[in-house]
PDB file of C-alpha atoms and ligand atoms in Angstrom:
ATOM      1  CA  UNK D1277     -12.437  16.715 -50.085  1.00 80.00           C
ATOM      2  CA  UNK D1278     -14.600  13.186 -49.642  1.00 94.00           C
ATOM      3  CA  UNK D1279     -14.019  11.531 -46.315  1.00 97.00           C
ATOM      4  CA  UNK D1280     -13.350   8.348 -47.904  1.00 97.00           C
ATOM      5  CA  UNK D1281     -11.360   8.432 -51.616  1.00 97.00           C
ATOM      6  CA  UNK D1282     -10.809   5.388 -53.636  1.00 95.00           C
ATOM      7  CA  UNK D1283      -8.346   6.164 -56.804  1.00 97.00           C
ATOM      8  CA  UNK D1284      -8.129   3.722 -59.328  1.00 97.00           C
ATOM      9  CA  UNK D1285      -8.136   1.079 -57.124  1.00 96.00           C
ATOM     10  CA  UNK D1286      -7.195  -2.816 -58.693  1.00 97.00           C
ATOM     11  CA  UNK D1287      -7.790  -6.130 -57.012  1.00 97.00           C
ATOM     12  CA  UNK D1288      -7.069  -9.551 -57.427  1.00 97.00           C
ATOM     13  CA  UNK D1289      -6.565 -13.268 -55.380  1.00 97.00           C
ATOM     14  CA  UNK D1290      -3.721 -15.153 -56.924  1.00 95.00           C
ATOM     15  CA  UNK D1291      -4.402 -18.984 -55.584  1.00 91.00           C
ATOM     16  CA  UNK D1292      -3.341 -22.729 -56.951  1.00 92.00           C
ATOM     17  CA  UNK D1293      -6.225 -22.528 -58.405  1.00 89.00           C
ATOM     18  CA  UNK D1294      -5.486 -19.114 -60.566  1.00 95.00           C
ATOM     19  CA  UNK D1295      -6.490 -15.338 -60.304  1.00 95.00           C
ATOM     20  CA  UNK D1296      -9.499 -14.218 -59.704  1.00 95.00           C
ATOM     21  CA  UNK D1297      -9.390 -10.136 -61.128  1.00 95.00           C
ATOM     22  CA  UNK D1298     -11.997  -8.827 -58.406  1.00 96.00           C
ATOM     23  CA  UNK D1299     -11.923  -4.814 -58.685  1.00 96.00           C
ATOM     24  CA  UNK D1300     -10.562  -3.051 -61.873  1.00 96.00           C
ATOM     25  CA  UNK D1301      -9.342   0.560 -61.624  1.00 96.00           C
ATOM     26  CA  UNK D1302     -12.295   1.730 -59.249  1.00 96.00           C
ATOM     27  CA  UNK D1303     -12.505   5.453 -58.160  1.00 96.00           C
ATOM     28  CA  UNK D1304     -15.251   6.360 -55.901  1.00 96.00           C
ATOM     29  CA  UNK D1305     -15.574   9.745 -53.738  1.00 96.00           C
ATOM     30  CA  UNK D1306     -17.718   9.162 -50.407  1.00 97.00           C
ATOM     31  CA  UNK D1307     -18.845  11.741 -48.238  1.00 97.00           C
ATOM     32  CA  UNK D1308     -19.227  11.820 -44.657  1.00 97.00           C
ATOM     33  CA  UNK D1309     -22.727  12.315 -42.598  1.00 98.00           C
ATOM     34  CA  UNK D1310     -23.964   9.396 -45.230  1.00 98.00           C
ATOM     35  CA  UNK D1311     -25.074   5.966 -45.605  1.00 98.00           C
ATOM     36  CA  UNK D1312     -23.220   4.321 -48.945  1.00 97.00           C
ATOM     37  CA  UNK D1313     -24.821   1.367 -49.596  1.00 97.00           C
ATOM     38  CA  UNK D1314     -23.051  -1.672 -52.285  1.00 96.00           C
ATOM     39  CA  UNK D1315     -24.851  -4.329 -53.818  1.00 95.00           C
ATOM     40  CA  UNK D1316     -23.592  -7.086 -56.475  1.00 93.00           C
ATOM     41  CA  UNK D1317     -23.876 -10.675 -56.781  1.00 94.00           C
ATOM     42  CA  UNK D1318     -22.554 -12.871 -54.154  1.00 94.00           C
ATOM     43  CA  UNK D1319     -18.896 -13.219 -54.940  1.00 94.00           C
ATOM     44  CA  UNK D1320     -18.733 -10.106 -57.103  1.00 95.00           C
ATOM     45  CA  UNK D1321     -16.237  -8.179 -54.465  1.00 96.00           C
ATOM     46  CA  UNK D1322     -18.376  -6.305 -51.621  1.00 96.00           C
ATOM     47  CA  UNK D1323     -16.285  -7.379 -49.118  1.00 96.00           C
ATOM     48  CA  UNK D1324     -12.902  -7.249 -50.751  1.00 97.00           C
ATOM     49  CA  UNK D1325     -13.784  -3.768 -50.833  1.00 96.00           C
ATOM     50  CA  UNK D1326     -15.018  -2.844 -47.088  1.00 96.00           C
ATOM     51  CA  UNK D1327     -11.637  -3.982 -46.141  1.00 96.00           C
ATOM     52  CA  UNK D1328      -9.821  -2.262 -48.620  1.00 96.00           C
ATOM     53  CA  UNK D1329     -11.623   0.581 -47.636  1.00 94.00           C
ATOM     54  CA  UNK D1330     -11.248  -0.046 -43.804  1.00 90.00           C
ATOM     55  CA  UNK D1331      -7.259  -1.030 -44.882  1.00 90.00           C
ATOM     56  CA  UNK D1332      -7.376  -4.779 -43.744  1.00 92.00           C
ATOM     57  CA  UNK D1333      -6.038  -5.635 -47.052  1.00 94.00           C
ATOM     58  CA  UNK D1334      -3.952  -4.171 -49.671  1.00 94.00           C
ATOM     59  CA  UNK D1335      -4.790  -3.033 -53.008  1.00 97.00           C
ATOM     60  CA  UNK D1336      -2.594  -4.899 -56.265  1.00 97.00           C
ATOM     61  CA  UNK D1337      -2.463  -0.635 -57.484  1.00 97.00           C
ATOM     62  CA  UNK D1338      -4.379   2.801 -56.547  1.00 97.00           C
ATOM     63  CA  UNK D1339      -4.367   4.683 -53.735  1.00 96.00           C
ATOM     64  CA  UNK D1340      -7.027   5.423 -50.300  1.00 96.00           C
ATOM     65  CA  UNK D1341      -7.625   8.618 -48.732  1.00 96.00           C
ATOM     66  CA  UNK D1342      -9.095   8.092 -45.308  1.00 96.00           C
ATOM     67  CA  UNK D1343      -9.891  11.328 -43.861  1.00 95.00           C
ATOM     68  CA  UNK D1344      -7.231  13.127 -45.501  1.00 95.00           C
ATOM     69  CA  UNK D1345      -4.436  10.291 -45.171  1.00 94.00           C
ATOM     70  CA  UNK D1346      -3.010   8.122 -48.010  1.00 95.00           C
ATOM     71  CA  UNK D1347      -3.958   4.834 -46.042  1.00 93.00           C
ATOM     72  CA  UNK D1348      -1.298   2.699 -48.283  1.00 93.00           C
ATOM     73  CA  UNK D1349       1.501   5.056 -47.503  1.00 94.00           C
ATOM     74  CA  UNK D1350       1.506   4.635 -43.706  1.00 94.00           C
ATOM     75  CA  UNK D1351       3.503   2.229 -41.616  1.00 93.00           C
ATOM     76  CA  UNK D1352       2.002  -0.710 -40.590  1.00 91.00           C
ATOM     77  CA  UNK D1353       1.828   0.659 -36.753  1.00 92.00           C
ATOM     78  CA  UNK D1354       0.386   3.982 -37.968  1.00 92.00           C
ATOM     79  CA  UNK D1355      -1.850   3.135 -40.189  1.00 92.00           C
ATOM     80  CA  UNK D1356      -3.031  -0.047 -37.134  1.00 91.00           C
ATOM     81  CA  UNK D1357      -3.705   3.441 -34.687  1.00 90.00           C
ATOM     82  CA  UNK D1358      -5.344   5.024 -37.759  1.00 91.00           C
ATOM     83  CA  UNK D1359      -8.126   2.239 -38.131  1.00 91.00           C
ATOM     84  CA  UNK D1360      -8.204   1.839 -34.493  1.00 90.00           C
ATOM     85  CA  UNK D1361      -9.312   5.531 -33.878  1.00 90.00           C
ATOM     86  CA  UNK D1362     -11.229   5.919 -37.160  1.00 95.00           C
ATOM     87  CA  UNK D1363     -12.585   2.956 -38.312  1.00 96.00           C
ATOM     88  CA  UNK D1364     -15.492   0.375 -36.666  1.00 96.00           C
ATOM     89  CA  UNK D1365     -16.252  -3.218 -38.798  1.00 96.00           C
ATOM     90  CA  UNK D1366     -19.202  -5.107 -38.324  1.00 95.00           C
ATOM     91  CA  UNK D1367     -17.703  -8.226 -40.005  1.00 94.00           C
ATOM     92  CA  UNK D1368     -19.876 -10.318 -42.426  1.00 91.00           C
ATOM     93  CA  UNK D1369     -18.928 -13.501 -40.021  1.00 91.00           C
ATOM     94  CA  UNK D1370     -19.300 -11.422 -36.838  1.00 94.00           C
ATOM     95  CA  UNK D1371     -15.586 -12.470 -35.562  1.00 96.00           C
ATOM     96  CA  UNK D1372     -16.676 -12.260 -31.707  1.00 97.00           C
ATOM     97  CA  UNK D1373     -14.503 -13.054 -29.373  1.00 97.00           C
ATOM     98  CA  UNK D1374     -15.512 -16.827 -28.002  1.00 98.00           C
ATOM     99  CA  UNK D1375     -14.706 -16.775 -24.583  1.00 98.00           C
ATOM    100  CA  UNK D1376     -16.426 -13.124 -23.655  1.00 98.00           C
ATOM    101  CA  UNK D1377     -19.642 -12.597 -23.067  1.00 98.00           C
ATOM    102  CA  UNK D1378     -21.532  -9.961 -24.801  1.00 98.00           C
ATOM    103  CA  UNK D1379     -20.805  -6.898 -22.619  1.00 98.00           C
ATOM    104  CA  UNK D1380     -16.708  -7.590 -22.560  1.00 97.00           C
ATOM    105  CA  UNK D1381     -17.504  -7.971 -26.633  1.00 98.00           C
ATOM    106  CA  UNK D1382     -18.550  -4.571 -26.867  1.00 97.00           C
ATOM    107  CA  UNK D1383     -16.317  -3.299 -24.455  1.00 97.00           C
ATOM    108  CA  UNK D1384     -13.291  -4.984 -26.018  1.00 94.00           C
ATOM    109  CA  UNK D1385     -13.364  -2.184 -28.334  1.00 91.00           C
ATOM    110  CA  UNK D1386     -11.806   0.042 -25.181  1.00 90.00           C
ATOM    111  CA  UNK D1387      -8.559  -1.727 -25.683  1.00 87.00           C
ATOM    112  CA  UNK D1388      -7.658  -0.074 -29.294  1.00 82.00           C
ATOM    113  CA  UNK D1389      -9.158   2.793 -27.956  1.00 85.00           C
ATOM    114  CA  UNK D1390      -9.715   4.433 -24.497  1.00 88.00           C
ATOM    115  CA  UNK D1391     -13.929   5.325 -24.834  1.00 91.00           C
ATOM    116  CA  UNK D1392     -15.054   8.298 -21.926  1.00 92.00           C
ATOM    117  CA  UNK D1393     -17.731   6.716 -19.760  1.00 95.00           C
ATOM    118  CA  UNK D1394     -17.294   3.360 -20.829  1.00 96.00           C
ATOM    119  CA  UNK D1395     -19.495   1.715 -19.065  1.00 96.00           C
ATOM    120  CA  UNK D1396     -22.175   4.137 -19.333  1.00 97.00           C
ATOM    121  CA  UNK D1397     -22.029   4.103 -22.995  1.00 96.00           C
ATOM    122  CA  UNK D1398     -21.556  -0.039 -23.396  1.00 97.00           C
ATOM    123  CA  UNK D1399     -25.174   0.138 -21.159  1.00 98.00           C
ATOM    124  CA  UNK D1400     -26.943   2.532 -23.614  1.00 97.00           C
ATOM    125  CA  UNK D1401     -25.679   0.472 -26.525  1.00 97.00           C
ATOM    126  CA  UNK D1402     -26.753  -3.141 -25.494  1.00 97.00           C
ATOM    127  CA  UNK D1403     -30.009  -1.026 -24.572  1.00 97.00           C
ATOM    128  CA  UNK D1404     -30.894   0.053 -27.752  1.00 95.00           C
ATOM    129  CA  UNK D1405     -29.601  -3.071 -29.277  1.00 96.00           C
ATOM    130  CA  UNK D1406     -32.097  -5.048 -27.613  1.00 95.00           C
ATOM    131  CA  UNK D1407     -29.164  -6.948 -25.863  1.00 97.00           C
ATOM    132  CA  UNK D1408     -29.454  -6.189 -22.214  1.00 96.00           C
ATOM    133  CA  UNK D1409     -31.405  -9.331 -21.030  1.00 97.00           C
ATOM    134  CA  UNK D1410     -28.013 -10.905 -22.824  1.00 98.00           C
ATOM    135  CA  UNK D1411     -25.479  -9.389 -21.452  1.00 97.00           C
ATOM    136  CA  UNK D1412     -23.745 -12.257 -19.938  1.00 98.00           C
ATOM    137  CA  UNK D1413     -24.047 -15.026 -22.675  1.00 98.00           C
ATOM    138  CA  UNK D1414     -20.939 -15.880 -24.543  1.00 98.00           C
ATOM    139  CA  UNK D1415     -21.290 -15.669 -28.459  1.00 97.00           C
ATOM    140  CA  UNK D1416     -21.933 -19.740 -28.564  1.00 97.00           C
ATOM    141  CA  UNK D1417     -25.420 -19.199 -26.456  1.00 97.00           C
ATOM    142  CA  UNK D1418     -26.665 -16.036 -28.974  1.00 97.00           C
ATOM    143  CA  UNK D1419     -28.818 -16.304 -31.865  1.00 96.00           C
ATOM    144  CA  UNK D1420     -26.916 -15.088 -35.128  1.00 94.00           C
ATOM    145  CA  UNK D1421     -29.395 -12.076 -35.148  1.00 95.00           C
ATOM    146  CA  UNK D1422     -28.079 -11.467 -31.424  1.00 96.00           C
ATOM    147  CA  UNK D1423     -24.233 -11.979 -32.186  1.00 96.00           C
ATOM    148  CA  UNK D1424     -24.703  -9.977 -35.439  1.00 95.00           C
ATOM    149  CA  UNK D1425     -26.066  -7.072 -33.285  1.00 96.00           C
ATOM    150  CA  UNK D1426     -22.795  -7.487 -30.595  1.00 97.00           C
ATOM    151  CA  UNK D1427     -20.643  -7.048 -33.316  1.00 97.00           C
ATOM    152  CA  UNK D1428     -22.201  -3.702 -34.324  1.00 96.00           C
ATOM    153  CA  UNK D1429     -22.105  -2.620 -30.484  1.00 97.00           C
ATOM    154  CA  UNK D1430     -18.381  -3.322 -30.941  1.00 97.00           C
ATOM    155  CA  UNK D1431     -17.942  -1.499 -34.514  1.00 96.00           C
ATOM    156  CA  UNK D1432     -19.960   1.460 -32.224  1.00 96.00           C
ATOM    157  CA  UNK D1433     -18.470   1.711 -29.207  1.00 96.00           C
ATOM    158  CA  UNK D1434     -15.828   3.633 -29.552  1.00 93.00           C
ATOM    159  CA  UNK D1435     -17.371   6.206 -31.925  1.00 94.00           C
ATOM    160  CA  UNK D1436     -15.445   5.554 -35.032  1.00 96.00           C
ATOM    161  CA  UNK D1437     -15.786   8.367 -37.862  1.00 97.00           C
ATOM    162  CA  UNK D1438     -16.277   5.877 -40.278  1.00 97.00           C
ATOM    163  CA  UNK D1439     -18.578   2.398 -39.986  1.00 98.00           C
ATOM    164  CA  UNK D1440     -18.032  -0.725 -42.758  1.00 97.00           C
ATOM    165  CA  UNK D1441     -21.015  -2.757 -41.958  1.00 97.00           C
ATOM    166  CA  UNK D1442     -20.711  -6.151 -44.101  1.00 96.00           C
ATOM    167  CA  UNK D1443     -24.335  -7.793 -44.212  1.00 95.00           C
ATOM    168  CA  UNK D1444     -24.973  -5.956 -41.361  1.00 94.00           C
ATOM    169  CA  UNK D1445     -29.044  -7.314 -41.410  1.00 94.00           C
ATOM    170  CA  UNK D1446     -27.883 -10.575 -43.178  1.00 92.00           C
ATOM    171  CA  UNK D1447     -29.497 -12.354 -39.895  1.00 90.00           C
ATOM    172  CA  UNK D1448     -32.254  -9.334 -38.272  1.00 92.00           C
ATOM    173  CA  UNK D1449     -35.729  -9.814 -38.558  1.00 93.00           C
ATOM    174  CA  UNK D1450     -38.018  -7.048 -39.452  1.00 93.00           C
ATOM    175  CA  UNK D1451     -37.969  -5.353 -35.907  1.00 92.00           C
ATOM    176  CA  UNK D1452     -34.069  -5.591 -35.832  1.00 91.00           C
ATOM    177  CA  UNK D1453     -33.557  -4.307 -39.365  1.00 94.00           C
ATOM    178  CA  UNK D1454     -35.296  -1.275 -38.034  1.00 93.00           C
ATOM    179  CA  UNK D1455     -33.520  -0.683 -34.927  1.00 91.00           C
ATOM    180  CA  UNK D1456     -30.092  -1.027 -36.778  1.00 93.00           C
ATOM    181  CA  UNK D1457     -31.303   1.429 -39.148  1.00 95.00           C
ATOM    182  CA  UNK D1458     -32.462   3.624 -36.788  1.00 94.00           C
ATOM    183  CA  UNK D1459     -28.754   3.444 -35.158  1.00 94.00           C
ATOM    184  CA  UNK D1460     -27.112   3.807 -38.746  1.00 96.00           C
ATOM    185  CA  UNK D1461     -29.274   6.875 -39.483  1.00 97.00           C
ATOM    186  CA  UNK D1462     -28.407   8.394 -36.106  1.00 96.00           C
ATOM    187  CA  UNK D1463     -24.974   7.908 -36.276  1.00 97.00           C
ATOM    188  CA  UNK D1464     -24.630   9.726 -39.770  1.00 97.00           C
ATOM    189  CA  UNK D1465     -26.556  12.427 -38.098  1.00 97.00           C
ATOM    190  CA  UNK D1466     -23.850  12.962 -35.641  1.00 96.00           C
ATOM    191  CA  UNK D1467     -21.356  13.142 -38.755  1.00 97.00           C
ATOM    192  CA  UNK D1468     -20.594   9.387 -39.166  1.00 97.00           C
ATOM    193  CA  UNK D1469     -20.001   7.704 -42.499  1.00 98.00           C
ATOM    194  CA  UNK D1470     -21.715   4.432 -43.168  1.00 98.00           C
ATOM    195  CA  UNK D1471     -20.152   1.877 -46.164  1.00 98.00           C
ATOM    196  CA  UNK D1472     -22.120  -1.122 -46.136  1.00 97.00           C
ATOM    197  CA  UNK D1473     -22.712  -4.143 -48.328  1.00 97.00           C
ATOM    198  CA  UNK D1474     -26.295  -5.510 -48.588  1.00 96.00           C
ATOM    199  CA  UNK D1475     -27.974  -7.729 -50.358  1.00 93.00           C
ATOM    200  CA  UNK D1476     -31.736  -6.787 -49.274  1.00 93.00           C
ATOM    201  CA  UNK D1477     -32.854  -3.743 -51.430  1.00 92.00           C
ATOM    202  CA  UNK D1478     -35.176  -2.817 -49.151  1.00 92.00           C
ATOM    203  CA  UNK D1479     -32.088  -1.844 -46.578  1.00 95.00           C
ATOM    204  CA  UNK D1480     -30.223  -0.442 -49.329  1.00 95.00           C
ATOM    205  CA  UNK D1481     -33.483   1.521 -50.303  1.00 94.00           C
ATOM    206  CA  UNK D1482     -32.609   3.217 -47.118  1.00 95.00           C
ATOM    207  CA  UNK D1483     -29.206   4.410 -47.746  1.00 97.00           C
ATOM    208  CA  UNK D1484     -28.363   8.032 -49.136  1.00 97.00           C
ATOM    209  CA  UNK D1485     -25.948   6.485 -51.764  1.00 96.00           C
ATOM    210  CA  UNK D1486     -26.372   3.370 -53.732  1.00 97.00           C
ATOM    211  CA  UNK D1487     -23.488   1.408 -55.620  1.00 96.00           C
ATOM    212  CA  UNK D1488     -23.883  -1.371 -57.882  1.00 94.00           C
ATOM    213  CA  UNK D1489     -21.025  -3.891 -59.090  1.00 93.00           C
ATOM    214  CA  UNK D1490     -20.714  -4.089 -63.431  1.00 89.00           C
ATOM    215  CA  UNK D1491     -16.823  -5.492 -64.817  1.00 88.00           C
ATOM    216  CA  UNK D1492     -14.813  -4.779 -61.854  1.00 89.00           C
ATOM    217  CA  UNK D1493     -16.108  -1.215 -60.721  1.00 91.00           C
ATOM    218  CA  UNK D1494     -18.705  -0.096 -58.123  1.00 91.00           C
ATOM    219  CA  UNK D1495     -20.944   2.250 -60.000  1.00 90.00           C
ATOM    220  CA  UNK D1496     -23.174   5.192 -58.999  1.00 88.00           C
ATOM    221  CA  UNK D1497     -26.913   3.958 -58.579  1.00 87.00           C
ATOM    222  CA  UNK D1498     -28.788   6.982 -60.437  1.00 77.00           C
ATOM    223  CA  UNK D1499     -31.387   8.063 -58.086  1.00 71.00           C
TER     224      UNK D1499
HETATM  225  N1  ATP V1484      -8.598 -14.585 -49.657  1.00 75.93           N
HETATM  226  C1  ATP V1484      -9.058 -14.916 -50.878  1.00 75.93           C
HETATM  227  N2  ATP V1484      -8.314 -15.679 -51.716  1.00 75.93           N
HETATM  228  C2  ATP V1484      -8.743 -16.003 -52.946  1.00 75.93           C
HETATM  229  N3  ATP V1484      -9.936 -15.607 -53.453  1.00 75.93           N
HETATM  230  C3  ATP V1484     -10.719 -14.861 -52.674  1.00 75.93           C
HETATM  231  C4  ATP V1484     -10.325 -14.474 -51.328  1.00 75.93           C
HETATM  232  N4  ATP V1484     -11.310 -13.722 -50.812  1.00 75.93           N
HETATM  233  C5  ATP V1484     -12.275 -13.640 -51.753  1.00 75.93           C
HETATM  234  N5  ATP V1484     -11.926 -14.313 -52.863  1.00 75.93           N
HETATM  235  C6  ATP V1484     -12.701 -14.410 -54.115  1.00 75.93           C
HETATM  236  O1  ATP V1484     -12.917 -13.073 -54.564  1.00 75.93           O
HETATM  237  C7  ATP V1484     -14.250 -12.892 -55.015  1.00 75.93           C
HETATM  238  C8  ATP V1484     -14.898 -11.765 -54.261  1.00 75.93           C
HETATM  239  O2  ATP V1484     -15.092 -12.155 -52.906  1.00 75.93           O
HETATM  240  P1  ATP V1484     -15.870 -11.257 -51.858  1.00 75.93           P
HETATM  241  O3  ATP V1484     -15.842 -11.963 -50.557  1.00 75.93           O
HETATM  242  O4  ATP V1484     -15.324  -9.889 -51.909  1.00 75.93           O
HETATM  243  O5  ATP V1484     -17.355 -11.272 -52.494  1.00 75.93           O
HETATM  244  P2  ATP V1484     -18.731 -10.694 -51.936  1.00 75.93           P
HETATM  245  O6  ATP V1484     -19.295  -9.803 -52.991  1.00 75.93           O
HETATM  246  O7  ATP V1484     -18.535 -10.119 -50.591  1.00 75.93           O
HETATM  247  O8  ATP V1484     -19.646 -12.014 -51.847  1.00 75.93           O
HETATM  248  P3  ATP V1484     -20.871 -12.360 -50.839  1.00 75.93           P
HETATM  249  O9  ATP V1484     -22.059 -11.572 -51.302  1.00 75.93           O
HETATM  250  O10 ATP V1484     -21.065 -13.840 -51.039  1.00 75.93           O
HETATM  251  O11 ATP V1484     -20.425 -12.035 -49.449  1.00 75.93           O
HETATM  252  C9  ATP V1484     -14.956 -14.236 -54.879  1.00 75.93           C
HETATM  253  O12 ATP V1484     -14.972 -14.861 -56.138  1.00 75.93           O
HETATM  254  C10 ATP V1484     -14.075 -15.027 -53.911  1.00 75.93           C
HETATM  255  O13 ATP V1484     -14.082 -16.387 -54.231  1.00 75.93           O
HETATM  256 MG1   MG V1485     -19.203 -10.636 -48.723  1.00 75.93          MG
END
């Protein structure tokens, strides 16, 4: 069975201003130990579905099988501990936490979940991250290229089985994009699943999976 499941999954924001239909009966099967890379126009629905998938929002019909579990069917507080132990965003807007700096970011992570060596592994992150020489700054005094790296430290820290990266290299330059990928690649090595939405086909280019948004669905990307 795929690590991640989507069954006919539907999808639209109902405003004063009218409904906007965003996904239309979408079934995908992901596996884990991959990247999954979606592309689409801006506004087409990437993110709507990262947090579907991730279960931050709620589908209008279908169901999602994280890991074996019909993610719609839990309680609130189970399926809350569910994400917390299984899931890691890197949010398209970052969503750091102001008034930390960029170690307690990371290490905020430790509060949904209790991570073995902590420190040790909050250390080896910022390392490879590039975000050492940082460590104390608050989000405010960070480039967007350094918050946007924080907020993958965060999605990391507490080994989640499955990463939704949204933009994830929206703000890297060239050396970045690298290093992330290099962090992506060795975290599907270890068995992680990767579901992120890029725009930069050079990124996606990198990914074992590629998706492309046509009339509501996410479809396969031939190779
Ligand atoms: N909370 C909301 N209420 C109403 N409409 C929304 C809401 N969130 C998103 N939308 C609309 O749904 C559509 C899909 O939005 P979404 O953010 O998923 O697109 P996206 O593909 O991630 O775009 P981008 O590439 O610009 O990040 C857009 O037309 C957007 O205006
Ligand atoms: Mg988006």
């Amino acid at each position: 069975m795929s690590f991640l499941s989507i069954q006919g999954i539907s999808k639209a924001y109902v405003g004063s201003e009218g409904k906007i239909q965003v996904l239309k009966d979408l079934t995908l099967d992901l596996d884990a130990g991959r990247i999954h890379a979606i592309a689409g126009a801006s506004g087409c629905g990437k993110t709507t579905l990262l947090m579907l998938c991730g279960g931050l929002i709620f589908p209008d019909s279908g169901t999602i099988i994280l890991d074996g579990e019909d993610l719609l069917a839990l309680s609130p507080g189970a399926r809350a501990v569910r994400r917390a132990s299984l899931v890691g965003f890197v949010f398209q807007r970052f969503h750091l936490i102001p008034y930390l700096n960029v170690e307690q970011n990371i290490m905020a992570s430790c509060v949904a979940r209790p991570v073995a060596n902590a420190h040790q592994r909050c250390d080896e992150l910022m390392q490879r991250l590039q975000l050492e020489h940082r460590r104390g700054h608050i989000p405010a005094r960070l480039s967007a290229g350094e918050q946007q790296r924080v907020a993958l430290g965060r999605a990391l820290m507490n080994r989640p089985s499955l990463l939704v990266a949204d933009e994830p290299t929206g703000n890297l330059d060239e050396e970045n994009t690298a290093l992330l990928l290099a962090l992506l690649r060795d975290f599907t090595e270890d068995g992680g699943m990767v579901l992120m939405a890029t725009h930069d086909s050079a990124v996606a280019a990198v990914a074992d999976h590629r998706y492309i948004y046509h009339d509501g669905r996410f479809g396969v990307v031939p190779e």
